CSV table of C-alpha atoms in Angstrom, one decimal:
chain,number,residue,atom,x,y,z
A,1,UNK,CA,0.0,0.0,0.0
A,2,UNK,CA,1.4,3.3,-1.0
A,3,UNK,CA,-0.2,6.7,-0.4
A,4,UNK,CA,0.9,9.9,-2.0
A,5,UNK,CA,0.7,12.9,0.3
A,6,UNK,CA,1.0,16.2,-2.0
A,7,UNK,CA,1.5,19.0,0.3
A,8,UNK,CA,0.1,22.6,0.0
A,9,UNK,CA,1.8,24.9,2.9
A,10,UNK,CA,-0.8,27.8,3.4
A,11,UNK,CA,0.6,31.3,4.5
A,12,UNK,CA,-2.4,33.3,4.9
A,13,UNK,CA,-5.8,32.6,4.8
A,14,UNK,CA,-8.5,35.6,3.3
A,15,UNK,CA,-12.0,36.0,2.1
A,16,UNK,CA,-12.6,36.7,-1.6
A,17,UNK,CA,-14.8,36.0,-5.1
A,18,UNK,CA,-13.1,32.7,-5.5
A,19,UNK,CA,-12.2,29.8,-3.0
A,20,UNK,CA,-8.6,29.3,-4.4
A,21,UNK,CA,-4.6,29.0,-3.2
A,22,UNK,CA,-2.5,31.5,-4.9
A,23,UNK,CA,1.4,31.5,-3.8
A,24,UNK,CA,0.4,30.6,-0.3
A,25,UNK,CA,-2.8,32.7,0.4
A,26,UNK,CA,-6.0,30.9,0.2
A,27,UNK,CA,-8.9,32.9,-0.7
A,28,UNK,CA,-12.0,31.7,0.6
A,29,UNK,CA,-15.5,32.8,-1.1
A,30,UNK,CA,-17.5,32.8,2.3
A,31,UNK,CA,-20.7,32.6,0.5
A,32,UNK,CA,-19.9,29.4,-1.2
A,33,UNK,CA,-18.5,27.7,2.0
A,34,UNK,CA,-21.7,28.7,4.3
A,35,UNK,CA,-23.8,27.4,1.6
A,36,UNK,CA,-21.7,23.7,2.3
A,37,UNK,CA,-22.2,24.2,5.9
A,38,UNK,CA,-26.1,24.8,5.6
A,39,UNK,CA,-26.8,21.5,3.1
A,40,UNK,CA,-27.9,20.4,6.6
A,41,UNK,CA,-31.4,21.4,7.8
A,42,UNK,CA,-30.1,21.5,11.2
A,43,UNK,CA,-27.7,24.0,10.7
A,44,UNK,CA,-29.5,27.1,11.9
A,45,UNK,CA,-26.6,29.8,11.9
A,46,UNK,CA,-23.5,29.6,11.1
A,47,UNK,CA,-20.2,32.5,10.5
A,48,UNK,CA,-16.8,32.0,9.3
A,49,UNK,CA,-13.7,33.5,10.8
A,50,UNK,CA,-10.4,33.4,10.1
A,51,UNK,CA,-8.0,33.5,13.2
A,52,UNK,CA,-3.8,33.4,13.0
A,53,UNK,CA,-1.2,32.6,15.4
A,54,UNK,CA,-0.9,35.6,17.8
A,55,UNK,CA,-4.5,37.3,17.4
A,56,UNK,CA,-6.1,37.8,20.3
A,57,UNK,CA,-8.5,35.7,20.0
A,58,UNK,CA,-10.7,33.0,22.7
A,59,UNK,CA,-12.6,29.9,21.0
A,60,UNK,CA,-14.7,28.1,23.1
A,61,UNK,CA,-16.5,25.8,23.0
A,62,UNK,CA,-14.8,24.0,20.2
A,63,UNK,CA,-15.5,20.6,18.8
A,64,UNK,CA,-13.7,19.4,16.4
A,65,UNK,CA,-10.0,19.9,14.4
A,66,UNK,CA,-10.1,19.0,10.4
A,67,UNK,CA,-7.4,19.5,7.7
A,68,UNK,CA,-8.9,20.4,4.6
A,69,UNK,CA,-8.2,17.8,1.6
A,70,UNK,CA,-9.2,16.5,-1.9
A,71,UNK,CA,-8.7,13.0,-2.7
A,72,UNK,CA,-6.8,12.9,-6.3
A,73,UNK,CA,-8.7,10.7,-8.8
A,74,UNK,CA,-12.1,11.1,-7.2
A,75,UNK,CA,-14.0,9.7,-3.9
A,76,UNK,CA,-15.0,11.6,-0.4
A,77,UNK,CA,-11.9,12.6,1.6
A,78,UNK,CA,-13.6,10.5,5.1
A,79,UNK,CA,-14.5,7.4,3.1
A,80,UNK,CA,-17.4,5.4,4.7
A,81,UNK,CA,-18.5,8.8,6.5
A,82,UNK,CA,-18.9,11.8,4.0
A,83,UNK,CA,-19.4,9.2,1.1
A,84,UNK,CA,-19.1,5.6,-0.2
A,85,UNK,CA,-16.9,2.9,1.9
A,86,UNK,CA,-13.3,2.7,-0.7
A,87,UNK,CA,-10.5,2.0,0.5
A,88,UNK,CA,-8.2,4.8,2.3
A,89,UNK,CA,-4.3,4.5,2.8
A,90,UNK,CA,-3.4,3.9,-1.2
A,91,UNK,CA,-2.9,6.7,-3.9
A,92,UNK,CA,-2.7,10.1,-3.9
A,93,UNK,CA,-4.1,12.6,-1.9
A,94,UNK,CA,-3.5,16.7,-1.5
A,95,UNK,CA,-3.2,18.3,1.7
A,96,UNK,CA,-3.7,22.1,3.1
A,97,UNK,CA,-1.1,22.3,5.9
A,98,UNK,CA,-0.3,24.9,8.2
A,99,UNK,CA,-4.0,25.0,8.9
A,100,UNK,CA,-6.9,23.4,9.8
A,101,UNK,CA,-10.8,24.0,9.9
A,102,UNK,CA,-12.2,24.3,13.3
A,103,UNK,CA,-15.7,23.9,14.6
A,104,UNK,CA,-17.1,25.8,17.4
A,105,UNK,CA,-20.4,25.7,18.6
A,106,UNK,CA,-22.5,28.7,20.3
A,107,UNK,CA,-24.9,27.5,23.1
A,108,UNK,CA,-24.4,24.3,24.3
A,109,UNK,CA,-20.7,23.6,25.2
A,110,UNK,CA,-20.9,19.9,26.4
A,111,UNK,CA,-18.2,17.6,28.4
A,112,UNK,CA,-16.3,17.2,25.3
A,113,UNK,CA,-16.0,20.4,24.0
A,114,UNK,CA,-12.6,22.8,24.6
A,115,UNK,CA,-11.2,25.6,24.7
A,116,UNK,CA,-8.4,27.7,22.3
A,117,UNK,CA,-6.3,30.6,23.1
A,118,UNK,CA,-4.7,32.0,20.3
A,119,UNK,CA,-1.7,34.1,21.8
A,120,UNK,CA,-0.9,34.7,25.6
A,121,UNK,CA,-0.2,32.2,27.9
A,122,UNK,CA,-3.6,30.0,26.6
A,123,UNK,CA,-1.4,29.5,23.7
A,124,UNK,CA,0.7,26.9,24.8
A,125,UNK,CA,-1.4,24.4,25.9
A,126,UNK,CA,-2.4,23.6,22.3
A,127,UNK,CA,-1.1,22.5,19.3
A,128,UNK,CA,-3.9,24.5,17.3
A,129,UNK,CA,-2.6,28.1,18.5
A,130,UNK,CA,0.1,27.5,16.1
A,131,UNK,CA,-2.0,26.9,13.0
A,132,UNK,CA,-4.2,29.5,10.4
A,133,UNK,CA,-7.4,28.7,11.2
A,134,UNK,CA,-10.6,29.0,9.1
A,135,UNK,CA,-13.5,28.9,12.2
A,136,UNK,CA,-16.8,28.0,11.7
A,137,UNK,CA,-19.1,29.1,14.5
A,138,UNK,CA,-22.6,27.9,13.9
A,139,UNK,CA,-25.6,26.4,16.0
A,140,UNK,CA,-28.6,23.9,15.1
A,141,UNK,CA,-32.0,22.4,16.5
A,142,UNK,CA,-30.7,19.5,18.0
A,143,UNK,CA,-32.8,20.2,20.8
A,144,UNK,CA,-32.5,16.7,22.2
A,145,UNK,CA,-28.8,17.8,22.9
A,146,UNK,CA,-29.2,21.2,24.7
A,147,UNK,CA,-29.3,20.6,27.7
A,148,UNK,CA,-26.9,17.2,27.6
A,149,UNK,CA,-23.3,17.0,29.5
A,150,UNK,CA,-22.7,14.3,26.4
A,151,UNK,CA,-23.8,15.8,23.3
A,152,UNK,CA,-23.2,14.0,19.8
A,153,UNK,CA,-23.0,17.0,17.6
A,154,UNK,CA,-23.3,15.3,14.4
A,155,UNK,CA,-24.5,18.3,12.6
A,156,UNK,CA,-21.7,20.7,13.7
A,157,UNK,CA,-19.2,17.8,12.8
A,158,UNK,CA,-20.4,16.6,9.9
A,159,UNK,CA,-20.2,20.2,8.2
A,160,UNK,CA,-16.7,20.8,9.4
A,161,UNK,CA,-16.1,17.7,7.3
A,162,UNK,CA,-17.6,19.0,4.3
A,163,UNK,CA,-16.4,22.2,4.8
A,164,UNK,CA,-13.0,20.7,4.7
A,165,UNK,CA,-13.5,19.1,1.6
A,166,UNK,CA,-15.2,22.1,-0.1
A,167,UNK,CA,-11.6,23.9,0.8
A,168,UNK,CA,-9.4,20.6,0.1
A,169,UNK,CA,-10.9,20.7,-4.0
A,170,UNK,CA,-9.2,24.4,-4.4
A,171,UNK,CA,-6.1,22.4,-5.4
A,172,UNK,CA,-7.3,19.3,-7.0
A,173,UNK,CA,-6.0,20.9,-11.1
A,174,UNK,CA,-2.4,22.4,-8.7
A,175,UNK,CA,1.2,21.1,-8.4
A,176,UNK,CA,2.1,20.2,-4.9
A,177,UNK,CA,4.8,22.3,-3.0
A,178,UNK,CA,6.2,18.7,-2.0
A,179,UNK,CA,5.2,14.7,-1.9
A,180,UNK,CA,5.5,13.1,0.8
A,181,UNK,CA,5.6,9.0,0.7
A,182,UNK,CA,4.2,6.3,3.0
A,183,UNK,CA,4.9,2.5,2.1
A,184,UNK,CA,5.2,-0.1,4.2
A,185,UNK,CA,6.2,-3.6,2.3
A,186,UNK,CA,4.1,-6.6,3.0
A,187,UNK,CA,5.1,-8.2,6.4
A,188,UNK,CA,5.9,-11.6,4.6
A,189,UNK,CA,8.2,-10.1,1.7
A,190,UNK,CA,10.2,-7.8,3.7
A,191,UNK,CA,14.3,-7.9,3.3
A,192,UNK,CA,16.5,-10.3,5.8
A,193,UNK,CA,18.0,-6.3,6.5
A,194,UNK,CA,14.8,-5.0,7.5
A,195,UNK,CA,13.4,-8.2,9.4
A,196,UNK,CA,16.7,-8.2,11.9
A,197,UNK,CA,15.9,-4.5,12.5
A,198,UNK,CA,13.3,-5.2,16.0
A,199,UNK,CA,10.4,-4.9,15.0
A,200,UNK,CA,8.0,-2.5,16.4
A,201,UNK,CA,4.2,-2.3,16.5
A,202,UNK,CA,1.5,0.7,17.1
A,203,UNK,CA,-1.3,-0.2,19.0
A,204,UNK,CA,-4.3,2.7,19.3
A,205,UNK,CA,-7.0,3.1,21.6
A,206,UNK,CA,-9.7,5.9,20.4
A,207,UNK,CA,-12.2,6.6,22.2
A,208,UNK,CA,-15.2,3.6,22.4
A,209,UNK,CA,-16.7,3.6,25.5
A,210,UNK,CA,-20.2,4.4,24.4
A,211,UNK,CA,-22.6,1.8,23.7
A,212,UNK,CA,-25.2,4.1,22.5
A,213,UNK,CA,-24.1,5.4,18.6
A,214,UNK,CA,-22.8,8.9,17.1
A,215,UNK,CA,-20.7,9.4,20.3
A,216,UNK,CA,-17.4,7.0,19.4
A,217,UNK,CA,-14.9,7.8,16.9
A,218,UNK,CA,-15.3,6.0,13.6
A,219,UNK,CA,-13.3,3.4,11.6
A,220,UNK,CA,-14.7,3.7,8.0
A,221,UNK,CA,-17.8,4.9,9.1
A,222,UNK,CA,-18.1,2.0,11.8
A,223,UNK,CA,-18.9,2.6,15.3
A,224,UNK,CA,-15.6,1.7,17.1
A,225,UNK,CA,-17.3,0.0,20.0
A,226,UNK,CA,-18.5,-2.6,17.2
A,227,UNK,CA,-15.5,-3.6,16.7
A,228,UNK,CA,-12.9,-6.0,18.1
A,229,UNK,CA,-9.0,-4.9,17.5
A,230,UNK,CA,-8.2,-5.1,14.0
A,231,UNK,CA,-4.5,-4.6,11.8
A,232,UNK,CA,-4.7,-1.4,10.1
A,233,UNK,CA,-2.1,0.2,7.6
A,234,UNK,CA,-0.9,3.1,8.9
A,235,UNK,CA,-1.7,5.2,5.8
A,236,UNK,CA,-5.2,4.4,6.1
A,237,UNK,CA,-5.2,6.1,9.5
A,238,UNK,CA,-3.2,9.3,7.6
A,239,UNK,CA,-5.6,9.6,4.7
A,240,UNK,CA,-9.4,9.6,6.5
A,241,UNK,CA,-10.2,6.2,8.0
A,242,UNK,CA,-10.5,7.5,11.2
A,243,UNK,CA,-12.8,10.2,12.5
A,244,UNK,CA,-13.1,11.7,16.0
A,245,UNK,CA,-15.6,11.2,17.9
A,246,UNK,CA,-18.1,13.4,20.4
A,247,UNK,CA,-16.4,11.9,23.7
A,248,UNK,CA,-14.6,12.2,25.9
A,249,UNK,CA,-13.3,15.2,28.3
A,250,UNK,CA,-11.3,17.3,26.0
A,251,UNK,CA,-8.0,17.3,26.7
A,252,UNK,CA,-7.7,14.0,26.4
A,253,UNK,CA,-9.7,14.0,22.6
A,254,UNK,CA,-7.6,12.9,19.3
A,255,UNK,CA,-9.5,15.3,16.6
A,256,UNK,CA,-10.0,14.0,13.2
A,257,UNK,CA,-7.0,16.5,12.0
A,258,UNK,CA,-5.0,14.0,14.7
A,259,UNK,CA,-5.7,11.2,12.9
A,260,UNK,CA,-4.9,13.2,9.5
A,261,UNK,CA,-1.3,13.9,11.1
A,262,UNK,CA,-0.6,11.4,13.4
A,263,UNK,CA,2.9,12.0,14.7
A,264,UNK,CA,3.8,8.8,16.2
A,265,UNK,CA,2.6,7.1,13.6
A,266,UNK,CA,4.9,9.5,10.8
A,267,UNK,CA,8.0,9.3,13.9
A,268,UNK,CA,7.8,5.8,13.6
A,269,UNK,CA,8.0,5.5,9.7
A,270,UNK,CA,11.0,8.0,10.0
A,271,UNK,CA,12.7,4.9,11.8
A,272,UNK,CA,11.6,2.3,9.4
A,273,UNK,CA,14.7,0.7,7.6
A,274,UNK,CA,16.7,2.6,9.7
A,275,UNK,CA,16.6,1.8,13.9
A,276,UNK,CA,13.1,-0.2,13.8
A,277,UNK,CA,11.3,-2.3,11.2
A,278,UNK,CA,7.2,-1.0,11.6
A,279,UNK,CA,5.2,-3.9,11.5
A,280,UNK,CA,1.8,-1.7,11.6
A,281,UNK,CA,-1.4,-0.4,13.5
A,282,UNK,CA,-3.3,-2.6,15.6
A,283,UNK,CA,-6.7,-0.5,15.9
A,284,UNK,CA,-7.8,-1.5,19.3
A,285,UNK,CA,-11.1,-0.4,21.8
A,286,UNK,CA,-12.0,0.8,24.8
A,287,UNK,CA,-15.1,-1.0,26.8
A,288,UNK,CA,-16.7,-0.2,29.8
A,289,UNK,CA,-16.9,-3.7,31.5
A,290,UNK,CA,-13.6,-5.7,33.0
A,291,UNK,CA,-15.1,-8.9,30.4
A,292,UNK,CA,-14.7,-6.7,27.3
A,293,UNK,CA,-11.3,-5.0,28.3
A,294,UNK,CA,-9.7,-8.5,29.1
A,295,UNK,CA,-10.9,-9.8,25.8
A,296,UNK,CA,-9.2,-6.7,23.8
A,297,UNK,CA,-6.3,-7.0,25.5
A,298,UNK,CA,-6.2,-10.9,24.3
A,299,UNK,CA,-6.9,-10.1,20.9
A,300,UNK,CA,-4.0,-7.7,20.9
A,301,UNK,CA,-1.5,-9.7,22.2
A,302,UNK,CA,-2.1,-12.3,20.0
A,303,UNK,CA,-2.3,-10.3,16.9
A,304,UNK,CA,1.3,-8.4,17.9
A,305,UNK,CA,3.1,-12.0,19.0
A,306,UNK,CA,1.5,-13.3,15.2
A,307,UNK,CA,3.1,-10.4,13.6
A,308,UNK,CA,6.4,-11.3,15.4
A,309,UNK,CA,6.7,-7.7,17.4
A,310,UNK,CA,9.3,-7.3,19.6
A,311,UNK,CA,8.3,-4.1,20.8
A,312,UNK,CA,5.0,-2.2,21.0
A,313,UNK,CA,4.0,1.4,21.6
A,314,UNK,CA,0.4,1.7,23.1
A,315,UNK,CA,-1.4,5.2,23.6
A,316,UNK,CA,-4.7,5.7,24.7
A,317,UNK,CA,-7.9,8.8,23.8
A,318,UNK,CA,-8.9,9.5,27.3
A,319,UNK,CA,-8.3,8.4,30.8
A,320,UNK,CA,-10.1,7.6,33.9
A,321,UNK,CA,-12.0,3.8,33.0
A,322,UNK,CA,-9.9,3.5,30.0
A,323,UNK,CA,-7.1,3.5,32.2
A,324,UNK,CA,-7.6,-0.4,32.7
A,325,UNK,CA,-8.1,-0.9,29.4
A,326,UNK,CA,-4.3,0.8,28.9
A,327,UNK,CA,-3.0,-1.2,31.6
A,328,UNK,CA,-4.9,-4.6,30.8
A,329,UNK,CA,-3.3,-4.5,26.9
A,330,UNK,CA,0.5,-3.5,28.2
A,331,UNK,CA,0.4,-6.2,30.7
A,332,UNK,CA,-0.7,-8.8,28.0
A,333,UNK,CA,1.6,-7.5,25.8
A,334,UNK,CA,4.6,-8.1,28.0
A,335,UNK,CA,2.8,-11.4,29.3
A,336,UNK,CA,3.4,-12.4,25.8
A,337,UNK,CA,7.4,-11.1,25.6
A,338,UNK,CA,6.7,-7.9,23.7
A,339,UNK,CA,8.7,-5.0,25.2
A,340,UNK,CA,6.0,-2.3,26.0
A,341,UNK,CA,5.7,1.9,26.2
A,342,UNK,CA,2.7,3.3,26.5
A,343,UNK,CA,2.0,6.9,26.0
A,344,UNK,CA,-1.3,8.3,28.3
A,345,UNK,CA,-2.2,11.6,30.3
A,346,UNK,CA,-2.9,11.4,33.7
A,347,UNK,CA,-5.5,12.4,36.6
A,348,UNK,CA,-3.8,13.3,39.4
A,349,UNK,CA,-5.7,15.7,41.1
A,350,UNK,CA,-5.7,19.6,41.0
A,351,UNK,CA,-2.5,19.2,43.6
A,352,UNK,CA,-0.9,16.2,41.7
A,353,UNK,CA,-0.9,14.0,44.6
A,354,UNK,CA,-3.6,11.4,43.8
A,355,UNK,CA,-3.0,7.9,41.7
A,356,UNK,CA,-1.8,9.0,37.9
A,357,UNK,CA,-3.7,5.8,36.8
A,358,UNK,CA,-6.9,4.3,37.8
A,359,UNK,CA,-5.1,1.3,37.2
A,360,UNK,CA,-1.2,0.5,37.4
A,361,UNK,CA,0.4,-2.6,37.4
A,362,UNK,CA,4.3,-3.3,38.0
A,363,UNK,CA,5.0,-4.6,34.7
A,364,UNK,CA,4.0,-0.6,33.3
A,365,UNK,CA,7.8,0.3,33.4
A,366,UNK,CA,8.1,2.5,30.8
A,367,UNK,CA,5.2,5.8,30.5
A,368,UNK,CA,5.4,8.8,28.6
A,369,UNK,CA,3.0,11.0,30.5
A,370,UNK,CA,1.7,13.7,28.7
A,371,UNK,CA,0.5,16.1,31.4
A,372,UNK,CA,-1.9,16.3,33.9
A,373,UNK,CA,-5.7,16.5,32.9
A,374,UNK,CA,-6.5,18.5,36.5
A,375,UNK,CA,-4.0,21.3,36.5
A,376,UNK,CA,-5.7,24.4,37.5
A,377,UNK,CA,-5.0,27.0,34.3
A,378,UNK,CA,-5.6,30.9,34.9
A,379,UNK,CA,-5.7,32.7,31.9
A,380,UNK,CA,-6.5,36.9,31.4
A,381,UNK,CA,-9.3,38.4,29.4
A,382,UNK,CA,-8.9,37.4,25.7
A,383,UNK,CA,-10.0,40.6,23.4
A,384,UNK,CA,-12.4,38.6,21.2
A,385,UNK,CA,-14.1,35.5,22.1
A,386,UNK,CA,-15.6,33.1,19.3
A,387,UNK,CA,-18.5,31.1,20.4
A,388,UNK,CA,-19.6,31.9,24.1
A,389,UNK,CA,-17.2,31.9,26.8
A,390,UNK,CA,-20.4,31.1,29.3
A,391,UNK,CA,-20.2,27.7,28.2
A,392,UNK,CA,-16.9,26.7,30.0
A,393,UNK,CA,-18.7,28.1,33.3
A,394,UNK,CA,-21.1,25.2,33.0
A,395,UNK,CA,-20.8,22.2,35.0
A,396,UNK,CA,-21.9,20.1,31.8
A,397,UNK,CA,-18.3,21.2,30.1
A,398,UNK,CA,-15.4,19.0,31.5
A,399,UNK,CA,-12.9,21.0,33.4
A,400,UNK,CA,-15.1,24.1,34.0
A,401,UNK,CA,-17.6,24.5,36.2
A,402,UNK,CA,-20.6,27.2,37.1
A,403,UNK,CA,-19.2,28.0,41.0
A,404,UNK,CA,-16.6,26.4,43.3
A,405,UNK,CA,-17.0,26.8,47.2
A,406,UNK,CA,-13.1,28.1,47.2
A,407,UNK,CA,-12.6,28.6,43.3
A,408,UNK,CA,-15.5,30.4,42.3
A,409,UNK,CA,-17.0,30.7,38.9
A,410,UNK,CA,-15.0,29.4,35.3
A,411,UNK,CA,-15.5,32.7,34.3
A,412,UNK,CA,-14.9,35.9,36.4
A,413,UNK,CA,-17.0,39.2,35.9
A,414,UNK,CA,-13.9,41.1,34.2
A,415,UNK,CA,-13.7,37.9,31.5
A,416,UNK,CA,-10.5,36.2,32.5
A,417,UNK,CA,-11.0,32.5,33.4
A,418,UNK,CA,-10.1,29.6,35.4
A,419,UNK,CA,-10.5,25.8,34.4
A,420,UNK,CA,-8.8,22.6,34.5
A,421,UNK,CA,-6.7,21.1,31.7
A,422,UNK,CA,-9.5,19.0,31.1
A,423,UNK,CA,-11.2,21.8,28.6
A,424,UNK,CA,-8.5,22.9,26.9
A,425,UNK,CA,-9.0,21.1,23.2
A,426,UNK,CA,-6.9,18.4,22.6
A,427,UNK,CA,-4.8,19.5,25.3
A,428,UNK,CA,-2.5,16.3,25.8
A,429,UNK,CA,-2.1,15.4,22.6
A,430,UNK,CA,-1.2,11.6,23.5
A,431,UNK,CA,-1.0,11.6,19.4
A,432,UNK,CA,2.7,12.6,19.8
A,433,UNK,CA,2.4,16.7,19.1
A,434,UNK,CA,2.8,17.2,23.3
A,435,UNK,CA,6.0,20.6,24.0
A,436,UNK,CA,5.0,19.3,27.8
A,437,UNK,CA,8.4,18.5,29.6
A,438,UNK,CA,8.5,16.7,33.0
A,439,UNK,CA,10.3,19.0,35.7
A,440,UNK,CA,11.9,17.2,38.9
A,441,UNK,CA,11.6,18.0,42.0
């Protein structure tokens, strides 16, 4: 399988007549673009806004992270989701970098929506402060979702996806400013060089904890709590397999533009034929009962010893229950001789001190902790604020809160904020773009 990635680097994004990228600057005919956002019924207002690296702007509550693309030769850019089920990971595909389309809702921030600072101190915590961002703030009738903690947001997500591709087709007749190349050869035909290289295997855990559909992330369109773990190519998790989902608190979320850009997953093709010899992707789950969590963590095993891993890398979309889920598949791993690192946030409490894991286990020797989903964060007063900034101080919005008997409100009277890590979007980026470093004490 081989998958072409024909990179566009954007410089500047601006509104004009016609949606097109022009040495660097991509024009953006607003008109057009709303009139892709409002093909859904649901969608009952919606703006665009374009926000750069250093503006001084607030978005909250965000929901969701998308790269715009175009799939070369034809077929939807999220196959199984925003058109017919083909097969992802093999061809070519063009790529808007540098920026990304953001969602952001306007009433009804949830448990897994975020929070985005674009300059200050906010800045930091997110890997999205650093991109050009094309925002689309809208709002719908989805009245069953109001006045949820858990909402599903299909409409909201679903247009950030066609959005995305509406922006993606500006390049589909231009040359790309580079190619980049993903092959892996078939496990069984692979050089006596490469095969006494140690061989390494990627094991994922997105978010699939809900039994009840539209909140998990999506493999092809399928619910990933349907399924059991499965061997993926890599480039099919680059090029649109996978979508986020509408769960989990948001720190701890991989977006779909995570998926797009995974940087383990490209860190670990770096080393391929060089240090390591990358077997693959084992797309694993997370359950909710012990039954269901053993039984993954069986399947995995087995499926990394089969492939002859030596080593495995495991990282996890969330924390808290999935926790065991983590543990359970790195113990069975190294049950079965397979060296193990597994990459996770933690929950240790607003002063640190409490268990990082709901689960641990001796044989967890080697973490990469991303960060702490309960530090306290104190931000200023941002001069513009997309969406509504009284949706982080709602209880139903993980890692803000409406009043604390010490803390007070999420939101103070002269706009400045306080909040847990929990709300800042994507946050912990267990995906592999973390700037976090550990400090001793």
């Amino acid at each position: 399988m081989k998958l072409e990635l024909g990179n566009f680097y954007v410089k500047e994004i601006c509104f004009g007549d016609n949606t097109s990228l022009k040495d660097g600057i991509l024009t953006v005919n607003k008109e057009e673009a709303l009139a892709v956002v409002k093909e859904d019924e649901h969608i009952t207002e919606a703006e665009l806004y374009i926000v750069s690296p250093g503006d001084r702007v607030r978005l909250v509550p965000v929901k969701e992270a998308i790269e715009p693309r175009y799939r070369v030769g034809g077929g939807p850019v999220f196959p199984g989701v925003t058109g017919d089920l083909m097969q992802a990971g093999n061809g070519t595909t063009y790529a808007l970098k540098d920026m990304s389309v953001l969602v952001v809702g306007r009433h009804y921030g949830g448990f897994q929506d975020g929070l985005i600072d674009m300059s200050g101190e906010g800045a930091k915590y997110t890997y999205y402060s650093q991109l050009k961002n094309l925002v689309l703030v809208a709002d719908t009738d989805e009245i069953f979702e109001q006045k949820e903690q858990q909402k599903k947001n299909r409409a909201l997500r679903w247009a950030g996806m066609r959005l995305a591709e509406y922006i993606g087709a500006a390049v589909k007749d231009l040359t790309p400013d580079e190619v980049e190349t993903f092959e892996l050869e078939p496990i069984t035909k692979r050089s006596k060089e490469l095969n006494e290289l140690p061989s390494v295997v990627l094991v994922l855990q997105p978010q699939s904890q809900m039994e009840e559909g539209g909140y998990n992330d999506l493999n092809y369109g399928w619910d990933t709590n349907r399924m059991l773990p499965t061997f993926m190519h890599p480039n099919e998790v680059l090029d649109g397999a996978m979508i986020s989902g509408s769960f989990m608190p948001c720190s701890s979320k991989w977006s779909t533009y995570d998926f797009q850009n995974f940087p383990m997953i490209r860190r670990l093709y770096k080393e391929h034929g060089k240090t390591i010899n990358f077997l693959g992707v084992i797309m694993s789950n997370l359950n909710v009962a012990l039954e269901q969590k053993d039984r993954a963590a069986l399947f995995v095993a087995q499926m990394a010893k089969t492939l002859g891993a030596d080593s495995a890398v495991v990282a996890e979309e969330g924390y808290g229950n999935p926790d065991a889920d983590f543990t359970g598949c790195i113990v069975a791993l190294e049950n079965a001789g397979i060296k193990t690192v597994g990459l996770t946030n933690e929950c240790t409490g607003r002063d640190g001190a409490s268990q990082p894991l709901v689960s641990l286990d001796e044989k967890e020797d080697a973490i990469v902790s991303c960060g702490n989903v309960s530090t306290l964060i104190r931000l200023p007063k941002m001069e513009t604020v997309l969406g509504e900034l009284e949706s982080l101080a709602r209880d139903g919005l993980s890692g803000g809160w409406s009043n604390d008997e010490i803390l007070g409100a999420s939101v103070k009277e002269d706009g400045s904020i306080i909040m847990e890590n929990n709300a800042m979007f994507c946050g912990d980026q267990v995906v592999g773009w973390s700037v976090k470093r550990m400090v001793e004490f």
